[in-house]
Amino acid sequence: MTDLDTLMRRREPLDSELQGYLVDSLLGPVIKHPLVFSIPHSPQLNAMANARLRAKQDGCRHAAENKQWTQYLFLHERPFRVYAFTRIAAQLSDVDYWTLLADLWVDAENIYEDQQLWESLLQDDDRFPRRHLMMTEAERQVLAAHPETLTIYRGFNVDGRQSGMSWTLNADTARKFALRFGGHGRPQVASGAVSTAAVIAYLGGRGEDEIVVHPTDVTNMVVAEI
């Protein structure tokens, strides 16, 4: 019998820390703890969730003690990683601060939900002079090769979300993002202009030609429904 089988057969109460993150949803009860997601959740899964929590807590302690910051951050569930970053930011060198923040940005799926936090991290006065380190050398060269003003695009399907921080140089990529949930909502693409000097970062790691920019720096915005 495997460890997984043992945990599935074991009956035990849910850890008190996880109980605080057990909520009802359209899928039924779910756990959305910073270290443990269980979706949907049932009492039969308590032992598994408890074991995962203990293992991740131990992993976070070990990673923090050994300054293994990437491991520390990615032991957290995706929506909570940027908050975990704030707990270690003061201990990071400028290089680690910006490269880790870039890794989290590329991985994140909920930038819009935590936009104010992202804005504060990206515009930290003490870190700002080294913000170019958020990009690789190759990405800096790509950005520098563009004209002084860029045309950028943003795909979305919820009204009001045209003013985000994540844009792209590629109109087709924006269209794919607008349609990525099967056309639910109102798929739309915003286009606008931004000064290259105002761009926070160009990120090409996922082949999306992503432009990170503060929404107030985007001008001449036009929104079209697709």
Backbone as CSV, one residue per row, in Angstrom:
resi,resn,N_x,N_y,N_z,CA_x,CA_y,CA_z,C_x,C_y,C_z
1,MET,0.845,-1.200,0.000,0.000,0.000,0.000,0.877,1.246,0.000
2,THR,0.578,2.178,-0.878,1.375,3.397,-0.979,0.998,4.376,0.128
3,ASP,1.856,5.384,0.303,1.551,6.424,1.282,0.244,7.125,0.933
4,LEU,-0.017,7.307,-0.365,-1.249,7.959,-0.786,-2.463,7.132,-0.381
5,ASP,-2.384,5.814,-0.568,-3.479,4.944,-0.167,-3.722,5.028,1.335
6,THR,-2.624,5.071,2.091,-2.733,5.166,3.545,-3.442,6.447,3.955
7,LEU,-3.059,7.560,3.336,-3.687,8.835,3.666,-5.154,8.857,3.272
8,MET,-5.485,8.249,2.143,-6.870,8.222,1.694,-7.744,7.397,2.630
9,ARG,-7.162,6.390,3.272,-7.921,5.522,4.174,-7.999,6.078,5.592
10,ARG,-7.075,6.973,5.921,-7.007,7.474,7.287,-8.123,8.487,7.524
11,ARG,-8.727,8.405,8.689,-9.763,9.358,9.077,-9.260,10.184,10.259
12,GLU,-9.220,11.497,10.087,-8.761,12.385,11.149,-9.388,13.759,10.953
13,PRO,-9.468,14.540,12.026,-10.048,15.891,11.877,-9.121,16.783,11.067
14,LEU,-9.712,17.767,10.425,-8.938,18.718,9.644,-8.135,19.613,10.567
15,ASP,-6.883,19.862,10.211,-6.025,20.745,10.998,-6.734,22.089,11.234
16,SER,-6.597,22.612,12.443,-7.308,23.846,12.803,-6.918,25.011,11.898
17,GLU,-5.675,25.044,11.424,-5.253,26.121,10.524,-5.978,26.036,9.187
18,LEU,-6.165,24.812,8.690,-6.879,24.623,7.433,-8.367,24.899,7.582
19,GLN,-8.904,24.650,8.761,-10.331,24.891,8.987,-10.695,26.352,8.710
20,GLY,-9.753,27.262,9.005,-10.014,28.675,8.759,-10.087,29.030,7.291
21,TYR,-9.662,28.122,6.420,-9.674,28.373,4.979,-10.650,27.453,4.247
22,LEU,-11.502,26.754,5.009,-12.513,25.884,4.428,-13.783,26.694,4.199
23,VAL,-14.151,26.862,2.939,-15.304,27.701,2.600,-16.178,26.975,1.587
24,ASP,-17.422,27.422,1.479,-18.334,26.881,0.474,-18.098,27.591,-0.853
25,SER,-18.314,26.867,-1.940,-18.172,27.427,-3.280,-19.188,26.742,-4.186
26,LEU,-19.193,27.124,-5.453,-20.078,26.481,-6.421,-19.747,25.006,-6.593
27,LEU,-18.513,24.633,-6.251,-18.085,23.238,-6.343,-18.317,22.474,-5.055
28,GLY,-18.869,23.144,-4.048,-18.990,22.550,-2.726,-17.889,23.070,-1.831
29,PRO,-17.625,22.420,-0.694,-16.554,22.875,0.200,-15.188,22.831,-0.489
30,VAL,-14.385,23.875,-0.276,-13.022,23.926,-0.811,-12.086,24.501,0.250
31,ILE,-10.826,24.124,0.179,-9.777,24.718,1.010,-8.882,25.539,0.103
32,LYS,-8.711,26.822,0.450,-7.772,27.681,-0.270,-6.852,28.343,0.745
33,HIS,-5.937,27.545,1.260,-4.912,27.988,2.207,-3.682,28.404,1.404
34,PRO,-2.862,29.328,1.913,-1.674,29.738,1.152,-0.759,28.590,0.726
35,LEU,-0.784,27.483,1.474,0.081,26.354,1.131,-0.669,25.144,0.597
36,VAL,-1.963,25.103,0.784,-2.731,23.904,0.440,-4.060,24.289,-0.205
37,PHE,-4.265,23.817,-1.414,-5.580,23.887,-2.054,-6.159,22.473,-2.088
38,SER,-7.426,22.334,-1.755,-8.134,21.066,-1.895,-9.501,21.397,-2.474
39,ILE,-9.671,21.123,-3.788,-10.845,21.589,-4.529,-11.390,20.447,-5.386
40,PRO,-12.604,19.961,-5.066,-13.382,20.217,-3.853,-12.797,19.433,-2.685
41,HIS,-13.292,19.716,-1.502,-12.780,19.026,-0.315,-13.893,18.264,0.377
42,SER,-13.531,17.104,0.912,-14.449,16.300,1.716,-13.686,15.791,2.931
43,PRO,-14.371,15.382,3.986,-13.676,14.870,5.187,-12.734,13.713,4.883
44,GLN,-13.021,12.948,3.829,-12.143,11.838,3.466,-10.754,12.306,3.037
45,LEU,-10.651,13.596,2.709,-9.372,14.144,2.255,-8.623,14.881,3.366
46,ASN,-9.155,14.857,4.589,-8.522,15.589,5.692,-7.078,15.167,5.916
47,ALA,-6.833,13.869,5.988,-5.478,13.384,6.279,-4.498,13.823,5.203
48,MET,-4.940,13.782,3.944,-4.070,14.198,2.848,-3.756,15.685,2.937
49,ALA,-4.788,16.490,3.212,-4.580,17.931,3.329,-3.675,18.255,4.514
50,ASN,-3.876,17.578,5.629,-3.040,17.811,6.812,-1.584,17.464,6.530
51,ALA,-1.370,16.345,5.874,-0.003,15.915,5.570,0.670,16.896,4.610
52,ARG,-0.083,17.383,3.636,0.473,18.354,2.687,0.852,19.647,3.398
53,LEU,0.001,20.076,4.326,0.301,21.292,5.080,1.590,21.138,5.869
54,ARG,1.726,20.045,6.608,2.944,19.836,7.417,4.185,19.769,6.538
55,ALA,4.081,19.070,5.406,5.239,18.942,4.517,5.637,20.291,3.931
56,LYS,4.660,21.092,3.535,4.985,22.395,2.959,5.495,23.365,4.016
57,GLN,4.956,23.304,5.217,5.474,24.147,6.293,6.934,23.821,6.579
58,ASP,7.252,22.537,6.629,8.649,22.131,6.833,9.515,22.594,5.670
59,GLY,8.991,22.463,4.457,9.742,22.893,3.285,10.005,24.380,3.286
60,CYS,9.007,25.173,3.690,9.186,26.632,3.743,10.227,27.016,4.786
61,ARG,10.177,26.369,5.944,11.177,26.675,6.986,12.579,26.355,6.497
62,HIS,12.735,25.192,5.873,14.054,24.794,5.377,14.536,25.747,4.288
63,ALA,13.636,26.107,3.376,14.012,27.008,2.275,14.407,28.379,2.806
64,ALA,13.666,28.892,3.789,13.973,30.212,4.342,15.302,30.193,5.084
65,GLU,15.528,29.150,5.855,16.789,29.048,6.609,17.992,28.996,5.675
66,ASN,17.816,28.399,4.512,18.923,28.235,3.566,18.878,29.244,2.420
67,LYS,17.978,30.232,2.571,17.839,31.293,1.569,17.598,30.739,0.162
68,GLN,16.812,29.672,0.095,16.408,29.097,-1.181,15.069,29.744,-1.561
69,TRP,15.163,30.964,-2.051,13.985,31.797,-2.163,13.006,31.324,-3.229
70,THR,13.501,30.816,-4.339,12.591,30.313,-5.370,11.756,29.163,-4.832
71,GLN,12.403,28.244,-4.145,11.684,27.122,-3.563,10.668,27.610,-2.540
72,TYR,11.076,28.562,-1.715,10.165,29.109,-0.700,8.903,29.671,-1.347
73,LEU,9.071,30.457,-2.387,7.927,31.101,-3.022,7.009,30.100,-3.703
74,PHE,7.602,29.137,-4.416,6.780,28.235,-5.210,6.224,27.064,-4.400
75,LEU,6.547,26.986,-3.128,5.833,26.072,-2.242,4.449,26.616,-1.910
76,HIS,4.269,27.916,-2.096,2.963,28.527,-1.871,2.071,28.321,-3.092
77,GLU,0.771,28.291,-2.858,-0.165,28.200,-3.971,-0.129,29.509,-4.763
78,ARG,-0.401,29.420,-6.045,-0.169,30.532,-6.972,-0.750,31.878,-6.504
79,PRO,-2.004,31.962,-6.072,-2.532,33.292,-5.711,-1.844,33.938,-4.519
80,PHE,-1.107,33.147,-3.737,-0.499,33.658,-2.508,1.008,33.922,-2.648
81,ARG,1.573,33.652,-3.813,3.030,33.753,-3.952,3.524,35.187,-3.843
82,VAL,2.779,36.134,-4.397,3.233,37.525,-4.313,3.201,38.007,-2.861
83,TYR,2.269,37.500,-2.061,2.233,37.863,-0.636,3.407,37.232,0.105
84,ALA,3.769,36.008,-0.268,4.950,35.382,0.319,6.198,36.187,-0.026
85,PHE,6.215,36.738,-1.235,7.350,37.572,-1.656,7.526,38.774,-0.728
86,THR,6.427,39.383,-0.325,6.537,40.562,0.549,7.185,40.219,1.885
87,ARG,7.059,38.966,2.322,7.627,38.569,3.616,9.139,38.395,3.553
88,ILE,9.674,38.185,2.364,11.116,37.964,2.251,11.820,39.086,1.510
89,ALA,11.064,40.050,0.985,11.638,41.078,0.107,12.822,41.802,0.745
90,ALA,12.720,42.103,2.030,13.782,42.861,2.697,15.095,42.091,2.745
91,GLN,15.041,40.772,2.626,16.248,39.949,2.696,16.902,39.733,1.331
92,LEU,16.274,40.212,0.272,16.739,39.916,-1.078,17.709,40.974,-1.589
93,SER,18.707,40.517,-2.334,19.556,41.444,-3.077,18.727,42.036,-4.211
94,ASP,19.219,43.098,-4.840,18.498,43.694,-5.958,18.302,42.686,-7.097
95,VAL,19.333,41.896,-7.366,19.230,40.903,-8.443,18.136,39.899,-8.117
96,ASP,18.142,39.357,-6.898,17.121,38.380,-6.518,15.735,39.011,-6.480
97,TYR,15.653,40.230,-5.993,14.353,40.909,-5.911,13.702,40.955,-7.290
98,TRP,14.431,41.437,-8.288,13.823,41.657,-9.596,13.663,40.372,-10.394
99,THR,14.609,39.462,-10.309,14.466,38.211,-11.064,13.355,37.347,-10.484
100,LEU,13.237,37.303,-9.154,12.147,36.537,-8.546,10.798,37.176,-8.829
101,LEU,10.746,38.507,-8.794,9.489,39.184,-9.080,9.066,38.917,-10.534
102,ALA,10.032,38.878,-11.446,9.722,38.544,-12.841,9.185,37.119,-12.951
103,ASP,9.802,36.184,-12.235,9.328,34.798,-12.251,7.890,34.705,-11.749
104,LEU,7.593,35.413,-10.669,6.237,35.394,-10.129,5.245,36.030,-11.088
105,TRP,5.647,37.117,-11.715,4.761,37.802,-12.663,4.393,36.868,-13.815
106,VAL,5.390,36.226,-14.395,5.153,35.341,-15.533,4.256,34.173,-15.119
107,ASP,4.394,33.710,-13.893,3.617,32.566,-13.413,2.204,32.950,-12.983
108,ALA,1.987,34.207,-12.610,0.733,34.619,-11.969,-0.441,34.575,-12.942
109,GLU,-1.615,34.314,-12.363,-2.855,34.329,-13.131,-3.837,35.373,-12.604
110,ASN,-3.461,36.079,-11.555,-4.418,36.992,-10.910,-3.819,38.364,-10.669
111,ILE,-3.044,38.853,-11.623,-2.404,40.163,-11.484,-3.443,41.240,-11.177
112,TYR,-4.557,41.202,-11.882,-5.564,42.251,-11.737,-6.100,42.303,-10.310
113,GLU,-6.282,41.135,-9.670,-6.843,41.097,-8.321,-5.928,41.763,-7.296
114,ASP,-4.628,41.686,-7.528,-3.657,42.228,-6.576,-2.866,43.377,-7.182
115,GLN,-3.510,44.137,-8.063,-2.781,45.143,-8.836,-2.094,46.184,-7.962
116,GLN,-2.740,46.633,-6.905,-2.120,47.650,-6.044,-0.846,47.127,-5.396
117,LEU,-0.860,45.871,-4.982,0.341,45.281,-4.390,1.452,45.184,-5.426
118,TRP,1.114,44.717,-6.623,2.119,44.638,-7.677,2.694,46.021,-7.996
119,GLU,1.827,47.023,-8.058,2.300,48.378,-8.342,3.306,48.839,-7.297
120,SER,3.024,48.561,-6.027,3.932,48.999,-4.959,5.270,48.274,-5.047
121,LEU,5.248,47.003,-5.382,6.493,46.242,-5.496,7.312,46.689,-6.710
122,LEU,6.627,46.981,-7.808,7.323,47.371,-9.027,7.831,48.807,-8.993
123,GLN,7.309,49.600,-8.063,7.704,51.007,-7.992,8.369,51.342,-6.665
124,ASP,8.875,50.334,-5.974,9.565,50.553,-4.710,10.720,51.543,-4.916
125,ASP,10.733,52.632,-4.154,11.730,53.696,-4.362,13.154,53.200,-4.197
126,ASP,13.374,52.307,-3.228,14.732,51.820,-2.966,15.226,50.871,-4.053
127,ARG,14.310,50.177,-4.697,14.683,49.179,-5.704,14.638,49.732,-7.132
128,PHE,13.956,50.842,-7.307,13.671,51.364,-8.642,14.909,51.503,-9.531
129,PRO,16.054,52.001,-9.018,17.206,52.191,-9.913,17.691,50.915,-10.595
130,ARG,17.343,49.749,-10.049,17.813,48.482,-10.632,16.668,47.703,-11.280
131,ARG,15.576,48.377,-11.573,14.397,47.669,-12.076,14.646,46.997,-13.417
132,HIS,15.635,47.455,-14.161,15.929,46.814,-15.447,16.297,45.340,-15.269
133,LEU,16.677,44.952,-14.034,17.050,43.561,-13.777,15.852,42.619,-13.831
134,MET,14.655,43.174,-13.916,13.479,42.322,-14.099,13.527,41.642,-15.467
135,MET,14.272,42.224,-16.393,14.433,41.657,-17.730,15.800,40.998,-17.866
136,THR,15.869,39.983,-18.728,17.158,39.425,-19.095,17.862,40.404,-20.037
137,GLU,19.130,40.175,-20.269,19.866,41.024,-21.202,19.221,40.979,-22.585
138,ALA,18.809,39.793,-23.010,18.179,39.657,-24.322,16.869,40.444,-24.384
139,GLU,16.097,40.416,-23.313,14.834,41.160,-23.285,15.083,42.667,-23.294
140,ARG,16.124,43.099,-22.603,16.458,44.534,-22.626,16.844,44.972,-24.027
141,GLN,17.544,44.127,-24.747,17.942,44.463,-26.109,16.727,44.542,-27.035
142,VAL,15.783,43.631,-26.858,14.564,43.661,-27.673,13.812,44.962,-27.440
143,LEU,13.648,45.344,-26.181,12.922,46.579,-25.864,13.650,47.791,-26.424
144,ALA,14.973,47.807,-26.293,15.756,48.957,-26.760,15.693,49.105,-28.277
145,ALA,15.418,48.015,-28.979,15.377,48.065,-30.445,14.067,48.625,-30.977
146,HIS,13.077,48.814,-30.097,11.779,49.333,-30.540,11.793,50.861,-30.594
147,PRO,10.856,51.426,-31.312,10.776,52.892,-31.402,10.389,53.515,-30.069
148,GLU,10.404,54.838,-30.017,10.139,55.542,-28.760,8.715,55.360,-28.263
149,THR,7.788,55.076,-29.158,6.393,54.848,-28.782,5.947,53.482,-29.301
150,LEU,5.322,52.717,-28.433,4.870,51.376,-28.782,3.350,51.331,-28.899
151,THR,2.860,50.512,-29.816,1.442,50.160,-29.849,1.291,48.834,-29.104
152,ILE,0.427,48.816,-28.101,0.276,47.628,-27.266,-1.196,47.213,-27.215
153,TYR,-1.412,45.947,-26.838,-2.749,45.368,-26.861,-3.002,44.592,-25.569
154,ARG,-4.285,44.536,-25.201,-4.660,43.802,-23.990,-6.004,43.113,-24.219
155,GLY,-6.031,41.789,-24.062,-7.266,41.035,-24.216,-7.909,40.782,-22.861
156,PHE,-9.243,40.901,-22.805,-9.970,40.691,-21.549,-11.425,40.363,-21.877
157,ASN,-12.161,39.864,-20.893,-13.567,39.534,-21.142,-14.489,39.981,-20.012
158,VAL,-13.984,40.849,-19.130,-14.791,41.428,-18.060,-14.756,42.946,-18.220
159,ASP,-15.902,43.563,-18.328,-15.959,45.012,-18.521,-15.149,45.738,-17.450
160,GLY,-14.384,46.736,-17.868,-13.610,47.539,-16.934,-12.182,47.082,-16.746
161,ARG,-11.819,45.947,-17.312,-10.467,45.439,-17.088,-9.481,45.811,-18.190
162,GLN,-9.820,46.812,-18.948,-8.867,47.272,-19.962,-7.698,48.022,-19.341
163,SER,-7.829,48.444,-18.093,-6.778,49.248,-17.456,-5.852,48.390,-16.598
164,GLY,-5.397,47.290,-17.126,-4.485,46.429,-16.387,-3.034,46.785,-16.636
165,MET,-2.141,46.001,-16.045,-0.700,46.232,-16.182,-0.059,45.322,-17.220
166,SER,-0.755,44.269,-17.623,-0.184,43.281,-18.535,-0.729,43.485,-19.945
167,TRP,0.168,43.839,-20.868,-0.182,44.082,-22.259,0.745,43.253,-23.151
168,THR,0.549,43.342,-24.436,1.403,42.625,-25.376,1.625,43.477,-26.618
169,LEU,2.725,43.203,-27.293,3.002,43.855,-28.571,2.261,43.181,-29.716
170,ASN,1.644,42.023,-29.440,1.060,41.193,-30.475,-0.466,41.184,-30.370
171,ALA,-1.141,41.693,-31.379,-2.601,41.763,-31.359,-3.234,40.372,-31.315
172,ASP,-2.623,39.391,-31.976,-3.165,38.027,-31.960,-3.090,37.422,-30.559
173,THR,-2.020,37.712,-29.853,-1.899,37.218,-28.481,-2.993,37.817,-27.604
174,ALA,-3.247,39.106,-27.753,-4.313,39.751,-26.983,-5.659,39.113,-27.291
175,ARG,-5.902,38.809,-28.551,-7.162,38.185,-28.947,-7.305,36.806,-28.291
176,LYS,-6.233,36.049,-28.244,-6.276,34.725,-27.614,-6.618,34.834,-26.133
177,PHE,-6.068,35.850,-25.458,-6.390,36.037,-24.052,-7.852,36.417,-23.867
178,ALA,-8.381,37.202,-24.784,-9.786,37.592,-24.682,-10.711,36.387,-24.841
179,LEU,-10.267,35.406,-25.620,-11.110,34.252,-25.939,-10.732,32.999,-25.168
180,ARG,-9.781,33.101,-24.227,-9.207,31.885,-23.636,-10.190,31.095,-22.785
181,PHE,-11.291,31.702,-22.354,-12.279,30.966,-21.568,-13.476,30.588,-22.433
182,GLY,-13.201,30.300,-23.689,-14.249,29.832,-24.583,-15.223,30.900,-25.006
183,GLY,-14.810,32.153,-24.927,-15.684,33.226,-25.353,-16.688,33.663,-24.311
184,HIS,-16.550,33.175,-23.077,-17.461,33.603,-22.016,-17.223,35.078,-21.677
185,GLY,-18.256,35.724,-21.128,-18.151,37.141,-20.840,-18.264,37.938,-22.127
186,ARG,-17.568,39.074,-22.180,-17.556,39.904,-23.388,-16.114,40.023,-23.870
187,PRO,-15.676,39.115,-24.746,-14.290,39.180,-25.227,-14.008,40.506,-25.912
188,GLN,-12.976,41.204,-25.454,-12.625,42.521,-25.982,-11.098,42.652,-26.058
189,VAL,-10.655,43.511,-26.941,-9.229,43.828,-27.050,-9.068,45.336,-26.991
190,ALA,-8.238,45.777,-26.064,-7.890,47.195,-25.974,-6.555,47.409,-26.679
191,SER,-6.441,48.518,-27.370,-5.156,48.912,-27.949,-4.830,50.310,-27.450
192,GLY,-3.544,50.599,-27.357,-3.136,51.907,-26.880,-1.684,52.161,-27.204
193,ALA,-1.211,53.289,-26.785,0.178,53.671,-27.025,0.876,53.909,-25.693
194,VAL,2.164,53.605,-25.651,2.953,53.844,-24.452,4.372,54.218,-24.870
195,SER,4.945,55.132,-24.141,6.345,55.479,-24.376,7.239,54.321,-23.937
196,THR,8.222,53.992,-24.756,9.152,52.919,-24.393,9.828,53.215,-23.060
197,ALA,10.095,54.487,-22.794,10.742,54.869,-21.531,9.866,54.579,-20.328
198,ALA,8.542,54.489,-20.528,7.618,54.239,-19.419,7.389,52.758,-19.171
199,VAL,7.880,51.907,-20.060,7.666,50.465,-19.914,8.439,49.946,-18.701
200,ILE,7.740,49.226,-17.844,8.387,48.633,-16.674,9.262,47.468,-17.096
201,ALA,8.728,46.618,-17.976,9.515,45.473,-18.446,8.907,44.914,-19.720
202,TYR,9.782,44.350,-20.553,9.373,43.514,-21.669,9.752,42.089,-21.292
203,LEU,8.775,41.166,-21.322,9.021,39.779,-20.927,8.656,38.861,-22.087
204,GLY,9.657,38.191,-22.622,9.430,37.336,-23.789,9.501,35.860,-23.499
205,GLY,9.605,35.486,-22.220,9.846,34.096,-21.854,8.774,33.121,-22.295
206,ARG,7.508,33.556,-22.355,6.428,32.656,-22.757,6.025,32.863,-24.218
207,GLY,6.807,33.656,-24.948,6.480,33.907,-26.343,5.273,34.794,-26.525
208,GLU,4.955,35.595,-25.491,3.767,36.447,-25.550,4.104,37.916,-25.780
209,ASP,5.390,38.240,-25.920,5.806,39.639,-26.133,5.117,40.551,-25.130
210,GLU,5.200,40.183,-23.862,4.457,40.901,-22.830,5.111,42.235,-22.487
211,ILE,4.281,43.235,-22.323,4.715,44.551,-21.883,4.064,44.836,-20.530
212,VAL,4.887,45.082,-19.525,4.401,45.443,-18.196,4.459,46.956,-18.088
213,VAL,3.325,47.567,-17.778,3.253,49.025,-17.786,2.211,49.481,-16.783
214,HIS,2.418,50.648,-16.197,1.386,51.208,-15.326,0.231,51.698,-16.203
215,PRO,-1.014,51.396,-15.825,-2.154,51.756,-16.676,-2.223,53.241,-17.023
216,THR,-1.782,54.095,-16.122,-1.874,55.535,-16.394,-0.917,55.984,-17.496
217,ASP,0.045,55.143,-17.861,0.995,55.498,-18.911,0.512,55.089,-20.306
218,VAL,-0.632,54.430,-20.367,-1.189,54.027,-21.661,-2.111,55.130,-22.167
219,THR,-1.866,55.588,-23.374,-2.662,56.682,-23.957,-3.367,56.201,-25.232
220,ASN,-4.273,57.058,-25.717,-4.984,56.788,-26.975,-5.632,55.393,-26.991
221,MET,-6.244,55.032,-25.871,-6.809,53.691,-25.775,-8.112,53.566,-26.560
222,VAL,-8.220,52.457,-27.267,-9.434,52.114,-28.000,-9.789,50.685,-27.634
223,VAL,-11.069,50.440,-27.348,-11.524,49.087,-26.993,-12.485,48.592,-28.051
224,ALA,-12.233,47.369,-28.543,-13.088,46.768,-29.552,-13.571,45.411,-29.074
225,GLU,-14.864,45.139,-29.233,-15.421,43.841,-28.881,-15.147,42.867,-30.017
226,ILE,-14.866,41.613,-29.683,-14.560,40.605,-30.713,-15.504,39.418,-30.567
